[in-house]
Coordinates of C-alpha atoms in Angstrom, one line a residue:
M1089 CA 117.9 105.2 85.5
A1090 CA 118.6 101.8 83.4
A1091 CA 117.9 103.7 80.0
V1092 CA 115.5 100.6 79.4
D1093 CA 113.0 101.5 76.8
A1094 CA 109.1 101.7 78.0
F1095 CA 108.2 99.1 75.6
Y1096 CA 110.5 96.3 77.3
A1097 CA 109.8 97.9 80.7
S1098 CA 106.1 97.2 80.3
I1099 CA 107.0 93.5 78.9
I1100 CA 109.1 92.9 82.0
L1101 CA 106.0 93.8 84.1
F1102 CA 103.6 91.8 81.9
V1103 CA 105.7 88.6 82.6
G1104 CA 106.5 89.2 85.8
R1105 CA 102.7 89.3 86.5
V1106 CA 101.8 86.3 84.3
W1107 CA 104.6 84.1 86.3
D1108 CA 103.1 85.5 89.7
A1109 CA 99.7 84.1 88.4
I1110 CA 101.3 81.0 88.1
T1111 CA 103.7 80.8 91.3
D1112 CA 101.3 82.1 93.7
P1113 CA 98.7 78.9 94.0
M1114 CA 101.7 76.7 93.8
V1115 CA 103.3 78.0 96.6
G1116 CA 100.2 77.9 98.4
F1117 CA 100.0 74.4 97.4
F1118 CA 103.1 73.2 98.5
I1119 CA 102.9 75.8 101.9
S1120 CA 100.0 73.5 102.7
K1121 CA 101.9 69.9 101.9
T1122 CA 105.0 71.2 103.9
P1123 CA 105.2 68.7 106.9
W1124 CA 105.6 70.3 110.4
T1125 CA 109.3 71.1 112.1
R1126 CA 110.6 72.4 115.3
F1127 CA 110.2 76.3 113.5
G1128 CA 106.9 75.5 112.8
R1129 CA 105.2 74.4 108.7
L1130 CA 105.1 78.3 107.8
M1131 CA 108.2 80.2 109.4
P1132 CA 110.6 77.5 107.2
W1133 CA 109.5 79.3 104.2
I1134 CA 109.6 82.8 105.6
M1135 CA 113.7 81.9 106.9
F1136 CA 114.3 80.7 103.6
S1137 CA 113.1 82.7 101.6
T1138 CA 114.5 86.0 103.2
P1139 CA 117.7 86.5 102.4
F1140 CA 117.2 85.5 98.7
A1141 CA 114.4 88.2 98.9
I1142 CA 116.9 90.6 99.5
I1143 CA 119.7 89.7 97.2
S1144 CA 116.9 89.7 93.9
Y1145 CA 115.7 92.9 95.2
F1146 CA 118.6 94.8 95.4
L1147 CA 119.8 93.3 92.1
I1148 CA 116.8 94.7 90.3
W1149 CA 118.1 98.4 91.6
F1150 CA 121.5 97.5 90.3
V1151 CA 122.7 98.8 86.9
P1152 CA 125.0 95.9 85.0
D1153 CA 127.6 96.9 83.0
I1154 CA 126.6 95.4 79.7
S1155 CA 125.7 96.4 76.4
T1156 CA 123.0 93.8 75.5
G1157 CA 121.2 91.8 77.9
Q1158 CA 120.0 94.4 80.1
V1159 CA 116.3 93.3 79.8
M1160 CA 117.1 89.5 80.3
W1161 CA 118.5 90.8 83.2
Y1162 CA 116.1 92.7 85.0
L1163 CA 113.1 90.2 83.7
V1164 CA 114.9 87.4 85.4
F1165 CA 115.8 89.6 89.1
Y1166 CA 111.9 91.1 88.8
C1167 CA 110.4 87.4 88.2
A1168 CA 112.7 85.9 91.5
F1169 CA 111.6 88.7 93.1
Q1170 CA 107.9 88.2 92.6
T1171 CA 108.3 84.1 93.7
L1172 CA 110.4 84.8 96.6
V1173 CA 108.0 87.6 97.9
T1174 CA 105.1 85.3 97.5
C1175 CA 107.1 82.6 99.3
F1176 CA 107.1 85.5 102.4
H1177 CA 104.0 87.0 102.1
V1178 CA 101.6 83.9 101.8
P1179 CA 103.3 82.1 104.7
Y1180 CA 103.3 85.3 106.6
S1181 CA 99.0 86.3 105.9
A1182 CA 98.6 82.5 106.1
L1183 CA 99.7 83.3 110.1
T1184 CA 96.4 84.4 110.9
M1185 CA 94.9 81.2 110.6
F1186 CA 97.7 79.6 112.7
I1187 CA 98.2 81.8 115.9
S1188 CA 94.2 81.3 117.0
R1189 CA 91.0 79.7 116.9
E1190 CA 89.2 82.7 117.9
Q1191 CA 87.3 84.8 115.6
S1192 CA 88.0 88.2 117.6
E1193 CA 91.6 87.1 118.2
R1194 CA 92.4 86.9 114.6
D1195 CA 90.7 89.9 113.6
S1196 CA 92.8 91.5 115.8
A1197 CA 95.8 90.0 114.6
T1198 CA 95.0 91.1 111.1
A1199 CA 94.2 94.7 112.2
Y1200 CA 98.0 94.5 113.9
R1201 CA 99.4 93.3 110.5
M1202 CA 98.0 95.4 108.1
T1203 CA 98.7 98.6 110.2
V1204 CA 102.3 97.3 110.3
E1205 CA 102.3 96.7 106.4
V1206 CA 101.0 100.0 105.6
L1207 CA 103.0 102.1 108.1
G1208 CA 106.1 100.1 106.5
T1209 CA 104.9 101.4 103.3
V1210 CA 105.0 105.1 104.3
L1211 CA 108.7 104.5 105.8
G1212 CA 109.5 102.5 102.7
T1213 CA 108.9 105.4 100.5
A1214 CA 109.7 107.9 102.8
I1215 CA 113.7 106.0 102.9
Q1216 CA 113.3 106.2 99.0
G1217 CA 112.0 109.4 98.6
Q1218 CA 114.4 110.9 100.8
I1219 CA 117.3 109.2 99.5
V1220 CA 116.6 110.0 95.9
G1221 CA 115.0 113.2 95.8
K1222 CA 118.7 114.7 97.1
V1223 CA 119.4 114.0 93.6
D1224 CA 118.6 117.3 92.1
T1225 CA 116.8 116.3 88.2
P1226 CA 115.0 120.0 87.2
C1227 CA 111.7 119.3 84.8
I1228 CA 111.9 120.1 81.6
E1229 CA 110.2 123.2 80.2
S1230 CA 107.6 121.2 78.0
P1231 CA 106.2 124.0 75.4
F1232 CA 110.1 123.8 74.1
F1233 CA 109.5 120.2 73.7
F1234 CA 106.0 119.8 72.6
S1235 CA 107.0 122.1 69.4
L1236 CA 109.7 119.9 68.9
T1237 CA 108.2 116.6 68.9
N1238 CA 109.2 113.3 67.0
S1239 CA 112.2 115.4 65.5
S1240 CA 115.7 115.0 65.7
V1241 CA 116.3 118.5 66.8
A1242 CA 114.6 117.1 70.1
M1243 CA 116.7 114.4 70.4
E1244 CA 119.7 116.0 69.9
E1245 CA 118.3 118.6 72.5
L1246 CA 117.8 115.6 74.8
N1247 CA 120.8 114.3 74.3
M1248 CA 122.9 117.4 74.9
T1249 CA 121.2 118.4 78.0
H1250 CA 121.7 115.0 79.9
D1251 CA 123.4 115.3 82.5
T1252 CA 126.0 111.8 83.0
E1253 CA 127.2 112.5 86.2
S1254 CA 123.5 113.4 87.7
L1255 CA 122.1 109.9 86.2
T1256 CA 125.3 107.9 87.7
D1257 CA 124.5 110.2 91.1
T1258 CA 120.8 108.7 90.8
R1259 CA 121.6 105.4 90.2
N1260 CA 124.0 105.3 93.5
A1261 CA 120.9 106.7 95.1
Y1262 CA 118.4 104.0 94.3
M1263 CA 121.2 101.4 95.1
I1264 CA 121.7 103.0 98.7
A1265 CA 117.8 103.0 99.4
A1266 CA 117.6 99.4 98.0
G1267 CA 120.4 98.6 100.5
V1268 CA 118.7 100.5 103.6
I1269 CA 115.3 98.9 102.5
G1270 CA 116.8 95.7 102.3
G1271 CA 118.0 95.8 106.2
L1272 CA 114.4 96.6 107.2
Y1273 CA 113.2 93.7 105.9
I1274 CA 115.8 91.3 107.5
L1275 CA 114.6 93.3 110.8
C1276 CA 111.3 92.5 110.1
A1277 CA 111.8 89.1 109.3
L1278 CA 113.6 88.5 112.4
I1279 CA 111.0 90.0 114.6
L1280 CA 108.6 88.0 113.2
L1281 CA 110.4 84.7 113.0
L1282 CA 111.2 85.3 117.2
G1283 CA 108.1 86.8 118.1
V1284 CA 105.7 84.7 116.7
K1285 CA 104.9 81.2 117.0
E1286 CA 102.2 78.9 115.3
R1287 CA 99.8 76.6 117.2
R1288 CA 101.1 73.2 116.0
E1289 CA 97.6 71.5 116.7
S1290 CA 96.3 73.6 113.8
S1291 CA 99.1 73.6 111.6
E1292 CA 98.6 69.4 112.0
L1293 CA 95.5 69.7 110.3
Q1294 CA 95.9 67.4 107.0
S1295 CA 93.6 65.4 105.2
D1296 CA 93.0 62.0 105.4
E1297 CA 93.7 61.6 101.5
P1298 CA 96.2 62.9 99.8
V1299 CA 94.4 65.8 97.2
S1300 CA 96.5 67.2 94.2
F1301 CA 97.0 70.5 93.0
L1302 CA 94.1 70.7 90.9
Q1303 CA 91.6 69.0 93.3
G1304 CA 92.7 71.3 96.0
L1305 CA 92.7 74.2 93.5
K1306 CA 89.4 73.3 92.3
L1307 CA 88.0 72.9 95.8
V1308 CA 88.8 76.6 96.7
M1309 CA 87.8 78.1 93.6
N1310 CA 84.4 76.5 93.8
H1311 CA 83.8 78.1 97.3
G1312 CA 80.9 80.7 96.4
P1313 CA 81.7 82.9 99.4
Y1314 CA 85.5 82.7 98.3
I1315 CA 84.9 83.8 94.9
K1316 CA 82.8 86.8 95.5
L1317 CA 85.3 88.2 98.5
I1318 CA 87.8 87.8 95.9
A1319 CA 86.1 89.6 92.8
G1320 CA 85.0 92.1 95.7
F1321 CA 88.8 92.9 96.7
L1322 CA 89.8 92.6 93.1
F1323 CA 88.2 96.1 92.3
T1324 CA 88.5 97.5 95.3
S1325 CA 92.1 97.3 95.4
L1326 CA 92.5 98.6 91.8
A1327 CA 90.3 101.4 92.8
F1328 CA 92.8 102.5 95.4
M1329 CA 95.9 101.9 93.7
L1330 CA 94.8 104.2 90.8
L1331 CA 94.0 106.6 93.0
E1332 CA 97.4 106.4 95.1
G1333 CA 99.7 106.0 92.1
N1334 CA 98.0 109.1 90.6
F1335 CA 97.5 111.2 93.4
A1336 CA 101.3 113.0 93.4
L1337 CA 100.9 113.6 89.8
F1338 CA 97.5 115.0 90.0
C1339 CA 98.4 117.4 92.7
T1340 CA 101.8 118.5 91.1
Y1341 CA 100.2 118.7 87.4
T1342 CA 96.2 119.4 87.5
L1343 CA 96.0 121.2 90.4
G1344 CA 99.6 123.0 90.1
F1345 CA 100.7 122.3 93.9
R1346 CA 104.6 121.4 92.5
N1347 CA 105.8 124.2 94.8
E1348 CA 103.9 123.3 97.9
F1349 CA 105.2 120.0 98.4
Q1350 CA 108.5 119.9 99.5
N1351 CA 108.9 117.1 102.2
I1352 CA 109.0 113.6 100.1
L1353 CA 109.7 113.2 96.9
L1354 CA 108.2 110.1 95.2
A1355 CA 109.6 107.5 92.4
I1356 CA 106.3 107.1 90.3
M1357 CA 106.4 104.7 87.6
G1358 CA 109.6 104.7 86.6
Q1359 CA 111.3 107.7 86.0
R1360 CA 108.6 110.2 87.0
K1361 CA 109.0 112.0 90.0
A1362 CA 106.5 114.2 91.8
N1363 CA 106.6 116.3 95.3
N1364 CA 103.8 115.4 97.5
T1365 CA 103.1 115.8 100.9
T1366 CA 99.5 114.8 99.9
L1367 CA 100.4 111.5 99.6
L1368 CA 102.1 110.9 102.1
F1369 CA 98.9 112.5 104.1
L1370 CA 96.8 109.8 102.6
Q1371 CA 99.2 106.6 103.7
L1372 CA 99.4 108.0 107.1
S1373 CA 95.7 108.9 107.8
A1374 CA 95.2 105.1 106.3
T1375 CA 97.7 103.9 108.9
L1376 CA 95.8 105.6 111.8
T1377 CA 92.5 104.5 111.4
I1378 CA 93.0 101.1 110.7
P1379 CA 92.3 100.5 114.5
F1380 CA 89.4 102.7 114.3
W1381 CA 88.0 100.3 111.6
Q1382 CA 88.7 97.7 113.8
W1383 CA 86.8 98.8 116.7
F1384 CA 84.0 99.5 113.8
L1385 CA 83.9 95.9 112.4
T1386 CA 83.9 94.4 115.9
R1387 CA 80.8 97.2 117.0
F1388 CA 78.7 97.1 113.8
G1389 CA 79.7 93.9 111.9
K1390 CA 82.1 93.5 108.6
K1391 CA 79.9 93.8 106.2
T1392 CA 78.4 97.5 107.4
A1393 CA 82.1 98.6 107.9
V1394 CA 83.1 97.5 104.1
Y1395 CA 79.7 99.4 102.5
V1396 CA 80.6 102.6 105.3
G1397 CA 84.4 102.4 104.7
I1398 CA 84.9 101.9 101.2
S1399 CA 81.6 104.1 99.9
S1400 CA 82.8 107.4 102.2
A1401 CA 85.6 108.1 99.5
I1402 CA 83.0 108.5 97.0
P1403 CA 82.3 112.3 97.7
F1404 CA 85.4 113.2 98.4
L1405 CA 87.3 111.9 95.0
I1406 CA 84.2 113.9 93.3
T1407 CA 85.0 117.0 95.2
V1408 CA 89.0 116.8 94.2
V1409 CA 88.1 117.2 90.6
V1410 CA 85.1 119.6 90.6
V1411 CA 86.0 122.1 92.8
D1412 CA 88.3 124.5 91.8
S1413 CA 92.6 124.2 92.6
N1414 CA 92.5 124.6 96.7
L1415 CA 95.4 123.2 98.9
F1416 CA 93.0 122.9 101.8
V1417 CA 90.5 120.6 100.0
T1418 CA 93.5 118.4 98.5
Y1419 CA 94.6 117.9 101.7
V1420 CA 91.0 117.0 103.3
V1421 CA 90.5 114.4 100.1
A1422 CA 93.9 113.0 101.0
V1423 CA 93.0 112.2 104.3
A1424 CA 89.3 111.0 103.9
A1425 CA 91.1 108.5 100.8
G1426 CA 93.3 107.4 103.4
I1427 CA 90.7 106.6 106.0
S1428 CA 89.2 104.6 103.2
V1429 CA 92.2 103.3 101.9
A1430 CA 92.3 101.8 105.4
A1431 CA 88.7 100.1 105.3
A1432 CA 89.4 98.5 101.7
F1433 CA 92.8 96.7 102.5
L1434 CA 91.8 95.6 106.1
L1435 CA 88.3 94.9 105.7
P1436 CA 88.8 92.1 103.1
W1437 CA 91.8 90.6 105.0
S1438 CA 89.5 90.3 107.7
M1439 CA 86.6 88.4 106.2
L1440 CA 89.1 85.9 104.4
P1441 CA 89.6 83.8 107.8
D1442 CA 85.9 83.7 107.9
V1443 CA 85.3 82.0 104.8
I1444 CA 87.6 79.7 105.3
D1445 CA 85.7 78.7 108.6
D1446 CA 82.8 78.8 106.3
F1447 CA 85.1 76.1 104.0
K1448 CA 85.9 74.0 106.7
L1449 CA 82.3 73.6 107.5
Q1450 CA 81.2 72.4 104.2
H1451 CA 83.7 70.3 103.8
P1452 CA 84.9 69.1 107.0
S1453 CA 87.2 66.3 105.9
S1454 CA 89.4 68.3 103.6
H1455 CA 91.9 70.3 106.0
G1456 CA 95.2 72.0 105.0
H1457 CA 94.0 74.5 102.3
E1458 CA 94.3 77.4 104.4
A1459 CA 98.1 78.5 102.4
I1460 CA 95.9 78.3 99.2
F1461 CA 93.1 80.8 100.3
F1462 CA 95.8 83.2 100.9
S1463 CA 97.7 82.7 98.1
F1464 CA 95.3 83.8 95.7
Y1465 CA 94.8 86.9 97.9
V1466 CA 98.6 87.4 97.8
F1467 CA 98.5 87.1 93.5
F1468 CA 95.7 89.7 93.4
T1469 CA 97.3 92.5 95.9
K1470 CA 100.3 91.8 93.5
F1471 CA 98.3 91.6 90.1
T1472 CA 96.1 95.1 90.7
A1473 CA 99.4 96.4 91.0
G1474 CA 100.7 95.3 88.2
V1475 CA 97.3 96.5 86.1
S1476 CA 97.1 100.0 87.8
L1477 CA 100.6 100.6 86.9
G1478 CA 99.9 99.5 83.4
I1479 CA 96.3 101.2 83.1
S1480 CA 98.1 104.7 84.4
T1481 CA 101.3 104.2 82.3
L1482 CA 99.5 103.2 79.5
S1483 CA 96.6 106.0 79.8
L1484 CA 99.4 109.0 80.6
D1485 CA 101.5 107.8 77.3
F1486 CA 98.8 107.7 75.2
A1487 CA 97.5 111.6 76.5
G1488 CA 101.3 112.9 75.9
Y1489 CA 102.7 112.5 79.2
Q1490 CA 105.9 114.3 79.2
T1491 CA 108.6 112.7 81.5
R1492 CA 109.9 115.5 84.2
G1493 CA 107.8 118.1 81.8
C1494 CA 107.3 121.0 84.4
S1495 CA 103.8 121.1 82.9
Q1496 CA 101.3 118.9 81.1
P1497 CA 99.2 119.0 78.0
D1498 CA 95.3 119.4 78.9
Q1499 CA 94.6 115.8 77.5
V1500 CA 97.3 114.8 80.7
N1501 CA 95.3 116.5 83.2
F1502 CA 92.1 115.1 81.7
T1503 CA 93.6 111.7 82.2
L1504 CA 94.7 112.5 85.4
K1505 CA 91.2 113.4 86.7
M1506 CA 90.1 110.2 85.5
L1507 CA 92.2 108.2 87.0
V1508 CA 92.3 109.8 90.2
S1509 CA 88.2 110.1 90.7
A1510 CA 85.9 108.9 87.9
V1511 CA 87.5 105.4 87.3
P1512 CA 88.1 105.0 91.0
V1513 CA 84.4 105.8 92.0
G1514 CA 83.0 103.2 89.0
L1515 CA 85.2 100.3 90.5
I1516 CA 84.2 101.3 94.2
L1517 CA 80.8 100.9 93.4
L1518 CA 81.4 98.1 91.4
S1519 CA 82.6 96.4 94.4
L1520 CA 80.0 97.1 96.5
L1521 CA 77.7 95.5 94.8
L1522 CA 79.6 92.6 94.6
F1523 CA 80.5 92.9 98.6
K1524 CA 76.7 92.7 98.6
L1525 CA 76.1 89.7 97.2
Y1526 CA 78.6 88.2 100.1
P1527 CA 76.8 86.0 102.0
I1528 CA 78.5 85.8 105.4
D1529 CA 77.1 88.3 107.5
E1530 CA 77.8 88.6 111.4
E1531 CA 75.0 85.9 112.2
K1532 CA 76.1 83.2 109.9
R1533 CA 79.7 83.8 111.6
R1534 CA 78.3 82.7 114.4
K1535 CA 76.5 80.1 113.5
N1536 CA 79.8 79.0 111.7
K1537 CA 81.7 79.5 115.3
K1538 CA 79.4 77.6 116.9
A1539 CA 79.0 74.5 114.2
L1540 CA 83.6 74.7 114.3
Q1541 CA 83.4 74.3 118.1
D1542 CA 80.7 71.4 118.0
L1543 CA 82.7 69.6 115.4
R1544 CA 86.0 70.1 117.3
E1545 CA 84.5 68.8 120.6
E1546 CA 82.9 65.8 118.8
S1547 CA 86.3 65.2 117.0
N1548 CA 88.3 65.2 120.8
S1549 CA 85.6 63.1 122.6
S1550 CA 86.0 60.7 119.2
S1551 CA 90.0 60.8 119.7
E1552 CA 89.7 60.5 123.8
S1553 CA 87.3 57.5 123.1
D1554 CA 89.5 55.8 120.8
N1555 CA 92.7 56.6 123.3
T1556 CA 90.8 54.9 125.8
E1557 CA 90.3 51.8 123.8
L1558 CA 93.7 51.3 122.8
A1559 CA 94.4 51.5 126.5
S1560 CA 91.8 48.9 127.7
I1561 CA 93.1 46.4 124.9
V1562 CA 96.6 47.1 125.8

């Protein structure tokens, strides 16, 4: 759409992720040091970051009429958008710790949050797909172009067939989609600001002595359960993002279901487009089954839910590449994968508050680090998305992927099988091993809950005693 060379596009994505690695923990630290206001401590970050995030998002999709400097344009606004999203997402996620002290209520709030987040992803995908999909961009017959690879004739034919009017229509469609999604962003932020209230007594917890950024970072990153949980979350997220990011292309080219998928046009990895209802099924099934996993973790425990939920995708991911091309099997795999996606994204987020409770018991005199814990979770969510995109793009380009090709060479089909089956299965098995090492089970949760209650009662008794002594002196 913007005609930015693939190499420079990769540089923009890489620099954006490196920038995230710097800004995410810093934003978490600054949030933890933000004083209480009449709007709360977290809400002002959400309030002030929203309009600027909308502007930067819109400018990412805008194609400036300049001959030089386009790469710098997209680099600046991409990094700005990532930073502003962090300023929104970290306090938004950390609100879980500040709306209730009860573990069950926090788990319920996490389930609602993840349900709406996945539903928002489906809605955003559908909106952009429907708007952009109205622009007709027919595929290119690959055999002709494969025979002319790296030739001047091929480049001349590509230039001759490039429809300038169609490109303009595509750019306008992306701008319209960005405007609609930006409007939804504002609406959701308003609902959050007006509908959720922070608990002041939780937000005002501060350390007796100021803690520097490096000290706070060291405290958080030295907490063993947090490291194990983050590592498991990292590999699980990468597995399912690889699956989601390549499933449409896999269905279109490897399984040959191009004509069967006419409902949603999804833009994947820049200029690549693929019609697929299966990805919609995957995302919808993930949305609808989050309440089931919330019930399951309440009934059987979070670690058991992680094992069952994440591992349940493995046989289906193997089946889809072993069984001959079958539309029904593909839909079944999409639904089954969506069920595992729901578990993979709900359960680690639901386990994070338990890690913070455990941290508070081990460091009773050090408070206010919740935002730092959540900031690394936000970073790894965006980091795995970038890594997934990079792995997919490099792998498919190396295999000889042809943008807008009606068909692909055998190497691409083999690569797609690896990206939606073998690699995710390996990452899932590795994440299950890491979750096995995660030490906070249901018994540990109950002990931590009781210990925190005793600690709060002791703190309240001490405070009441001090107030009584002060009154008697007066």
